[in-house]
Tab-separated table of C-alpha atoms and ligand atoms in Angstrom:
chain	number	residue	atom	x	y	z
W	1	UNK	CA	-0.162	0.116	0.025
W	2	UNK	CA	1.555	3.452	-1.033
W	3	UNK	CA	0.969	5.901	1.841
W	4	UNK	CA	2.648	8.494	0.319
W	5	UNK	CA	0.136	9.863	-2.487
W	6	UNK	CA	-0.430	13.388	-2.228
W	7	UNK	CA	2.766	14.389	0.486
W	8	UNK	CA	5.189	16.930	-0.188
W	9	UNK	CA	9.355	16.116	-0.335
W	10	UNK	CA	10.191	19.159	1.156
W	11	UNK	CA	13.373	17.557	3.733
W	12	UNK	CA	13.095	14.143	5.706
W	13	UNK	CA	11.417	15.583	8.802
W	14	UNK	CA	8.318	14.463	8.616
W	15	UNK	CA	9.271	10.973	7.088
W	16	UNK	CA	9.417	7.596	8.829
W	17	UNK	CA	12.463	4.966	8.326
W	18	UNK	CA	9.835	2.783	6.758
W	19	UNK	CA	8.430	5.386	4.606
W	20	UNK	CA	12.180	6.222	3.131
W	21	UNK	CA	12.726	2.547	3.104
W	22	UNK	CA	9.715	2.144	0.776
W	23	UNK	CA	10.894	5.338	-1.376
W	24	UNK	CA	14.602	3.180	-1.281
W	25	UNK	CA	12.953	-0.179	-2.387
W	26	UNK	CA	10.663	1.583	-5.087
W	27	UNK	CA	13.828	3.039	-6.206
W	28	UNK	CA	15.904	-0.081	-6.768
W	29	UNK	CA	12.599	-1.724	-8.125
W	30	UNK	CA	11.821	1.067	-10.963
W	31	UNK	CA	15.798	0.674	-11.690
W	32	UNK	CA	16.011	-2.424	-11.959
W	33	UNK	CA	12.775	-2.129	-14.691
W	34	UNK	CA	14.935	0.320	-16.802
W	35	UNK	CA	18.367	-1.785	-16.659
W	36	UNK	CA	16.055	-4.717	-18.120
W	37	UNK	CA	14.917	-2.204	-20.492
W	38	UNK	CA	10.624	-2.525	-19.330
W	39	UNK	CA	8.329	-0.106	-19.988
W	40	UNK	CA	6.776	1.529	-17.241
W	41	UNK	CA	4.659	4.478	-17.217
W	42	UNK	CA	2.204	4.611	-14.094
W	43	UNK	CA	2.615	8.615	-14.775
W	44	UNK	CA	0.922	8.697	-18.334
W	45	UNK	CA	-0.965	11.693	-18.811
W	46	UNK	CA	0.456	13.351	-15.551
W	47	UNK	CA	2.170	16.607	-15.291
W	48	UNK	CA	5.352	18.382	-13.408
W	49	UNK	CA	6.043	21.714	-13.110
W	50	UNK	CA	9.539	22.581	-12.387
W	51	UNK	CA	10.726	26.211	-11.028
W	52	UNK	CA	13.915	26.715	-10.957
W	53	UNK	CA	15.994	30.181	-9.746
W	54	UNK	CA	19.323	28.458	-9.447
W	55	UNK	CA	21.311	26.323	-12.007
W	56	UNK	CA	21.029	22.971	-12.535
W	57	UNK	CA	22.513	20.096	-14.537
W	58	UNK	CA	21.644	16.357	-12.711
W	59	UNK	CA	18.161	17.841	-11.302
W	60	UNK	CA	16.577	19.342	-13.988
W	61	UNK	CA	17.833	16.534	-16.744
W	62	UNK	CA	16.833	13.735	-14.046
W	63	UNK	CA	13.391	15.168	-13.140
W	64	UNK	CA	12.892	15.902	-16.664
W	65	UNK	CA	14.009	12.845	-17.960
W	66	UNK	CA	12.319	10.635	-15.192
W	67	UNK	CA	8.636	12.253	-16.436
W	68	UNK	CA	8.850	11.335	-19.687
W	69	UNK	CA	10.318	7.833	-18.851
W	70	UNK	CA	7.279	7.415	-16.306
W	71	UNK	CA	4.669	8.163	-19.016
W	72	UNK	CA	4.210	12.030	-18.152
W	73	UNK	CA	5.299	15.368	-18.975
W	74	UNK	CA	7.575	18.019	-17.604
W	75	UNK	CA	7.869	21.806	-17.833
W	76	UNK	CA	11.213	23.566	-16.689
W	77	UNK	CA	10.135	27.198	-15.616
W	78	UNK	CA	12.742	29.840	-14.930
W	79	UNK	CA	12.740	32.417	-12.604
W	80	UNK	CA	13.308	34.583	-15.121
W	81	UNK	CA	10.393	33.663	-17.080
W	82	UNK	CA	8.023	33.377	-15.058
W	83	UNK	CA	5.747	36.129	-12.778
W	84	UNK	CA	7.116	34.147	-9.975
W	85	UNK	CA	10.322	35.969	-10.797
W	86	UNK	CA	8.652	39.454	-11.200
W	87	UNK	CA	6.637	39.228	-7.522
W	88	UNK	CA	4.040	37.206	-7.827
W	89	UNK	CA	3.096	35.903	-4.236
W	90	UNK	CA	3.935	32.093	-3.719
W	91	UNK	CA	0.825	31.428	-2.458
W	92	UNK	CA	-0.965	32.832	-5.490
W	93	UNK	CA	1.177	31.044	-7.295
W	94	UNK	CA	0.852	27.599	-5.633
W	95	UNK	CA	-2.718	27.459	-6.256
W	96	UNK	CA	-2.576	28.442	-10.144
W	97	UNK	CA	-0.127	25.842	-10.557
W	98	UNK	CA	-2.451	23.348	-8.413
W	99	UNK	CA	-5.027	23.834	-11.013
W	100	UNK	CA	-2.830	22.898	-14.017
W	101	UNK	CA	-0.096	20.324	-13.062
W	102	UNK	CA	-0.172	17.129	-11.130
W	103	UNK	CA	3.066	18.161	-9.005
W	104	UNK	CA	5.538	20.727	-8.637
W	105	UNK	CA	9.631	20.369	-8.005
W	106	UNK	CA	11.523	23.928	-7.025
W	107	UNK	CA	15.154	24.439	-6.636
W	108	UNK	CA	15.721	27.886	-4.985
W	109	UNK	CA	17.451	29.689	-2.093
W	110	UNK	CA	14.966	30.470	1.033
W	111	UNK	CA	13.714	27.006	2.192
W	112	UNK	CA	10.703	29.330	3.769
W	113	UNK	CA	9.782	29.739	0.270
W	114	UNK	CA	9.196	26.329	-0.297
W	115	UNK	CA	7.976	25.596	2.783
W	116	UNK	CA	5.107	28.176	1.863
W	117	UNK	CA	4.260	26.833	-1.771
W	118	UNK	CA	3.876	23.774	-0.410
W	119	UNK	CA	1.403	25.312	2.251
W	120	UNK	CA	-0.722	26.413	-0.307
W	121	UNK	CA	-0.367	23.914	-3.397
W	122	UNK	CA	-2.846	21.072	-2.984
W	123	UNK	CA	-0.279	19.098	-5.550
W	124	UNK	CA	2.698	17.599	-4.010
W	125	UNK	CA	5.572	19.702	-4.129
W	126	UNK	CA	9.120	18.093	-4.244
W	127	UNK	CA	12.403	20.402	-2.774
W	128	UNK	CA	15.225	20.237	-5.368
W	129	UNK	CA	17.373	22.295	-3.653
W	130	UNK	CA	17.362	25.104	-1.163
W	131	UNK	CA	19.781	26.995	0.989
W	132	UNK	CA	18.940	24.759	4.012
W	133	UNK	CA	18.381	21.269	2.590
W	134	UNK	CA	18.498	18.950	-0.813
W	135	UNK	CA	16.796	15.450	0.327
W	136	UNK	CA	16.571	14.114	-3.328
W	137	UNK	CA	20.600	13.732	-3.285
W	138	UNK	CA	20.878	12.572	0.040
W	139	UNK	CA	18.196	10.087	-0.864
W	140	UNK	CA	20.309	8.801	-4.139
W	141	UNK	CA	23.286	8.911	-1.897
W	142	UNK	CA	22.007	6.716	0.484
W	143	UNK	CA	20.767	4.293	-2.220
W	144	UNK	CA	24.219	4.020	-4.081
W	145	UNK	CA	25.436	3.313	-0.766
W	146	UNK	CA	23.197	0.508	0.072
W	147	UNK	CA	24.305	-0.722	-3.475
W	148	UNK	CA	27.679	-0.621	-2.602
W	149	UNK	CA	27.696	-1.741	0.981
W	150	UNK	CA	25.203	-4.499	0.765
W	151	UNK	CA	23.303	-2.634	3.988
W	152	UNK	CA	23.228	0.512	5.734
W	153	UNK	CA	22.649	-0.405	9.097
W	154	UNK	CA	25.842	0.728	11.428
W	155	UNK	CA	27.959	2.289	8.415
W	156	UNK	CA	29.657	5.596	9.443
W	157	UNK	CA	29.180	8.430	7.043
W	158	UNK	CA	31.535	11.410	7.715
W	159	UNK	CA	30.934	14.910	5.634
W	160	UNK	CA	34.011	17.158	5.458
W	161	UNK	CA	33.481	21.139	4.079
W	162	UNK	CA	30.932	23.615	4.659
W	163	UNK	CA	27.812	22.859	7.064
W	164	UNK	CA	25.543	23.328	3.726
W	165	UNK	CA	22.299	22.119	2.171
W	166	UNK	CA	23.734	18.813	1.701
W	167	UNK	CA	25.522	18.578	5.583
W	168	UNK	CA	22.242	19.550	7.022
W	169	UNK	CA	19.752	17.066	4.978
W	170	UNK	CA	22.660	14.199	5.618
W	171	UNK	CA	22.206	15.045	9.629
W	172	UNK	CA	18.651	14.801	9.187
W	173	UNK	CA	18.698	11.646	7.268
W	174	UNK	CA	21.350	9.355	8.608
W	175	UNK	CA	19.695	8.563	11.680
W	176	UNK	CA	16.474	7.087	10.018
W	177	UNK	CA	18.317	4.880	8.092
W	178	UNK	CA	20.530	3.325	11.057
W	179	UNK	CA	23.480	5.163	9.753
W	180	UNK	CA	26.228	7.034	12.054
W	181	UNK	CA	27.054	10.465	11.334
W	182	UNK	CA	29.882	12.626	11.798
W	183	UNK	CA	30.041	16.281	10.574
W	184	UNK	CA	33.635	18.341	10.547
W	185	UNK	CA	33.351	22.041	9.613
W	186	UNK	CA	35.423	25.104	9.904
W	187	UNK	CA	34.608	27.330	13.078
W	188	UNK	CA	31.815	29.539	12.078
W	189	UNK	CA	30.785	27.033	9.269
W	190	UNK	CA	28.805	24.780	10.769
W	191	UNK	CA	25.224	23.388	10.462
W	192	UNK	CA	22.375	24.886	10.874
W	193	UNK	CA	21.676	25.039	14.518
W	194	UNK	CA	17.975	23.795	14.150
W	195	UNK	CA	18.352	21.338	11.953
W	196	UNK	CA	21.236	19.647	14.635
W	197	UNK	CA	19.138	19.686	17.370
W	198	UNK	CA	16.760	18.045	15.108
W	199	UNK	CA	19.204	15.455	13.817
W	200	UNK	CA	20.514	14.852	17.542
W	201	UNK	CA	16.892	13.963	18.497
W	202	UNK	CA	16.607	11.427	15.421
W	203	UNK	CA	19.942	10.239	16.548
W	204	UNK	CA	18.732	9.528	20.254
W	205	UNK	CA	15.557	8.289	18.920
W	206	UNK	CA	17.595	5.411	16.459
W	207	UNK	CA	19.910	5.053	18.417
W	208	UNK	CA	22.487	6.202	16.017
W	209	UNK	CA	25.695	8.133	16.512
W	210	UNK	CA	25.854	12.023	15.682
W	211	UNK	CA	29.354	13.617	15.963
W	212	UNK	CA	29.545	17.191	15.069
W	213	UNK	CA	33.128	18.513	15.244
W	214	UNK	CA	35.421	20.965	13.736
W	215	UNK	CA	38.302	18.134	13.504
W	216	UNK	CA	38.169	16.575	9.843
W	217	UNK	CA	40.459	13.997	11.231
W	218	UNK	CA	38.096	12.944	14.162
W	219	UNK	CA	35.055	13.027	11.812
W	220	UNK	CA	36.736	10.641	8.966
W	221	UNK	CA	39.041	8.181	11.310
W	222	UNK	CA	37.422	4.546	10.765
W	223	UNK	CA	34.838	6.164	8.442
W	224	UNK	CA	33.149	3.890	5.591
W	225	UNK	CA	32.363	6.948	3.581
W	226	UNK	CA	33.956	10.755	3.232
W	227	UNK	CA	31.609	13.036	1.773
W	228	UNK	CA	32.357	16.537	0.981
W	229	UNK	CA	30.748	19.448	-1.277
W	230	UNK	CA	31.785	22.393	-2.929
W	231	UNK	CA	32.971	25.426	-0.161
W	232	UNK	CA	30.922	28.203	-1.958
W	233	UNK	CA	27.239	27.054	-2.711
W	234	UNK	CA	25.067	28.947	-4.966
W	235	UNK	CA	24.598	32.357	-4.178
W	236	UNK	CA	28.051	32.466	-2.039
W	237	UNK	CA	30.019	33.052	-5.090
W	238	UNK	CA	31.343	36.604	-3.804
W	239	UNK	CA	33.211	34.376	-0.295
W	240	UNK	CA	34.507	31.625	-2.717
W	241	UNK	CA	38.416	33.422	-1.920
W	242	UNK	CA	37.663	34.191	1.920
W	243	UNK	CA	36.461	30.477	2.109
W	244	UNK	CA	39.379	28.884	0.077
W	245	UNK	CA	41.517	30.108	2.820
W	246	UNK	CA	39.294	29.327	5.755
W	247	UNK	CA	38.583	25.586	4.278
W	248	UNK	CA	42.021	24.455	3.661
W	249	UNK	CA	42.693	22.063	6.238
W	250	UNK	CA	39.105	20.540	5.176
W	251	UNK	CA	40.763	19.482	1.730
W	252	UNK	CA	39.483	15.502	1.058
W	253	UNK	CA	42.882	14.184	0.160
W	254	UNK	CA	45.042	11.444	-0.051
W	255	UNK	CA	46.432	12.377	3.557
W	256	UNK	CA	42.940	12.493	5.035
W	257	UNK	CA	41.400	9.460	3.731
W	258	UNK	CA	44.197	7.167	5.240
W	259	UNK	CA	41.969	7.965	7.989
W	260	UNK	CA	39.044	5.998	7.063
W	261	UNK	CA	38.447	2.314	6.848
W	262	UNK	CA	40.461	0.825	3.961
W	263	UNK	CA	37.788	0.186	1.909
W	264	UNK	CA	36.152	3.900	2.278
W	265	UNK	CA	33.793	5.194	-0.333
W	266	UNK	CA	34.095	9.143	-1.416
W	267	UNK	CA	31.263	10.461	-2.332
W	268	UNK	CA	30.033	14.425	-3.750
W	269	UNK	CA	26.915	15.537	-5.259
W	270	UNK	CA	28.779	17.375	-7.535
W	271	UNK	CA	29.459	19.692	-9.163
W	272	UNK	CA	32.775	19.407	-7.774
W	273	UNK	CA	35.817	21.519	-8.102
W	274	UNK	CA	39.366	19.743	-8.199
W	275	UNK	CA	41.939	20.852	-6.146
W	276	UNK	CA	39.728	22.494	-3.539
W	277	UNK	CA	37.013	20.484	-1.470
W	278	UNK	CA	38.931	17.257	-2.910
W	279	UNK	CA	41.669	16.123	-5.152
W	280	UNK	CA	41.889	14.804	-8.544
W	281	UNK	CA	43.397	11.780	-7.267
W	282	UNK	CA	40.646	10.930	-4.469
W	283	UNK	CA	37.488	11.773	-7.140
W	284	UNK	CA	39.010	10.188	-9.872
W	285	UNK	CA	40.411	7.074	-8.045
W	286	UNK	CA	39.152	3.530	-6.983
W	287	UNK	CA	37.042	5.162	-4.192
W	288	UNK	CA	35.025	7.266	-6.158
W	289	UNK	CA	31.466	6.286	-6.508
W	290	UNK	CA	29.912	9.901	-7.760
W	291	UNK	CA	28.935	8.805	-10.951
W	292	UNK	CA	26.645	6.420	-9.256
W	293	UNK	CA	25.447	8.922	-7.091
W	294	UNK	CA	24.327	11.073	-10.380
W	295	UNK	CA	22.874	8.049	-11.928
W	296	UNK	CA	21.010	7.557	-8.480
W	297	UNK	CA	19.063	10.712	-8.726
W	298	UNK	CA	17.365	9.562	-11.916
W	299	UNK	CA	15.754	6.501	-10.022
W	300	UNK	CA	15.186	7.826	-6.837
W	301	UNK	CA	13.207	10.734	-8.089
W	302	UNK	CA	11.126	8.334	-10.152
W	303	UNK	CA	10.352	6.686	-7.072
W	304	UNK	CA	9.331	9.779	-5.309
W	305	UNK	CA	7.101	11.275	-8.099
W	306	UNK	CA	5.396	7.704	-8.829
W	307	UNK	CA	4.900	7.447	-4.995
W	308	UNK	CA	3.561	10.827	-4.485
W	309	UNK	CA	1.785	11.360	-7.736
W	310	UNK	CA	1.147	8.152	-7.872
D	401	LIG	N1	23.685	17.477	-7.309
D	401	LIG	C1	22.943	18.448	-7.788
D	401	LIG	O1	21.796	18.597	-7.319
D	401	LIG	O2	23.504	18.941	-9.300
D	401	LIG	P1	22.771	20.158	-10.065
D	401	LIG	O3	22.909	21.282	-9.569
D	401	LIG	O4	23.661	20.092	-11.518
D	401	LIG	O5	21.273	19.788	-10.391
D	402	LIG	N1	26.003	22.892	-1.540
D	402	LIG	C1	25.713	22.914	-3.212
D	402	LIG	C2	25.024	21.762	-4.360
D	402	LIG	C3	24.944	21.540	-5.259
D	402	LIG	C4	24.126	20.330	-5.978
D	402	LIG	C5	25.492	24.183	-3.315
D	402	LIG	O1	24.251	24.615	-3.146
D	402	LIG	O2	25.365	24.726	-4.616
């Protein structure tokens, strides 16, 4: 039974472990069908409106291709070409869109804008990245981890770098999948305090470890996964030079990786900057699974679309 019809996917907070595992299993089944060349079009005649206020390669292409493969249609709506970009209220936009489309995907800056859109839309709203969260990416990453390690329970994920949207979504999701989580950021670049408090609560509830530190070696010691992301996210371009200086000790390089398990996986949501947050040797080396993560965006998002739009 699919209990997720009509639900938004804005972050992991109100999803239970069993709902999240259902999404993972659905993604695995959808992926298998595609690999076998089986047609699967449960969204025939359905449409997805996709609002983008920020750039994207993976997210746009995987959602658009995913909707097509499921038998539906996706509309790319760039900020500069919609009335939303000219100041039409989010609530009006939500109500109008709900009369046309069966689901809405949005990538933007303020997380509150997505929450507001979801509140006023009568169709499911999917968060495709805000300044605070990137749940579609983390779900794809967790599927990738499961594929490579066979199971998730008890694995330790070390996130090293900026306490950004990726880090926030990781700490929020990890406890619900039985994953231990360690985050190391420079001082002043920690995760969102409210998300950390929530993640600590989830870690207590589900009996997992959550370590928040400013020491990359402490985070990586004995870890199964080393995850990193860009030092300056979209919207922070002006801080790039300052961040390169402050983040130097947080580069994922050969030296840091020596502290992880011998069979550690390197993960990154992409796009990456070789020589900044990660060395070419690591991201292009044998531990890296970054392109599997990118591929799995397609499969998990198809699962989210099927489950919520139904
Ligand atoms: N990882 C990710 O979301 O990539 P895009 O910015 O290319 O969509
Ligand atoms: N933290 C990055 C992720 C890009 C997928 C950003 O927000 O730009």
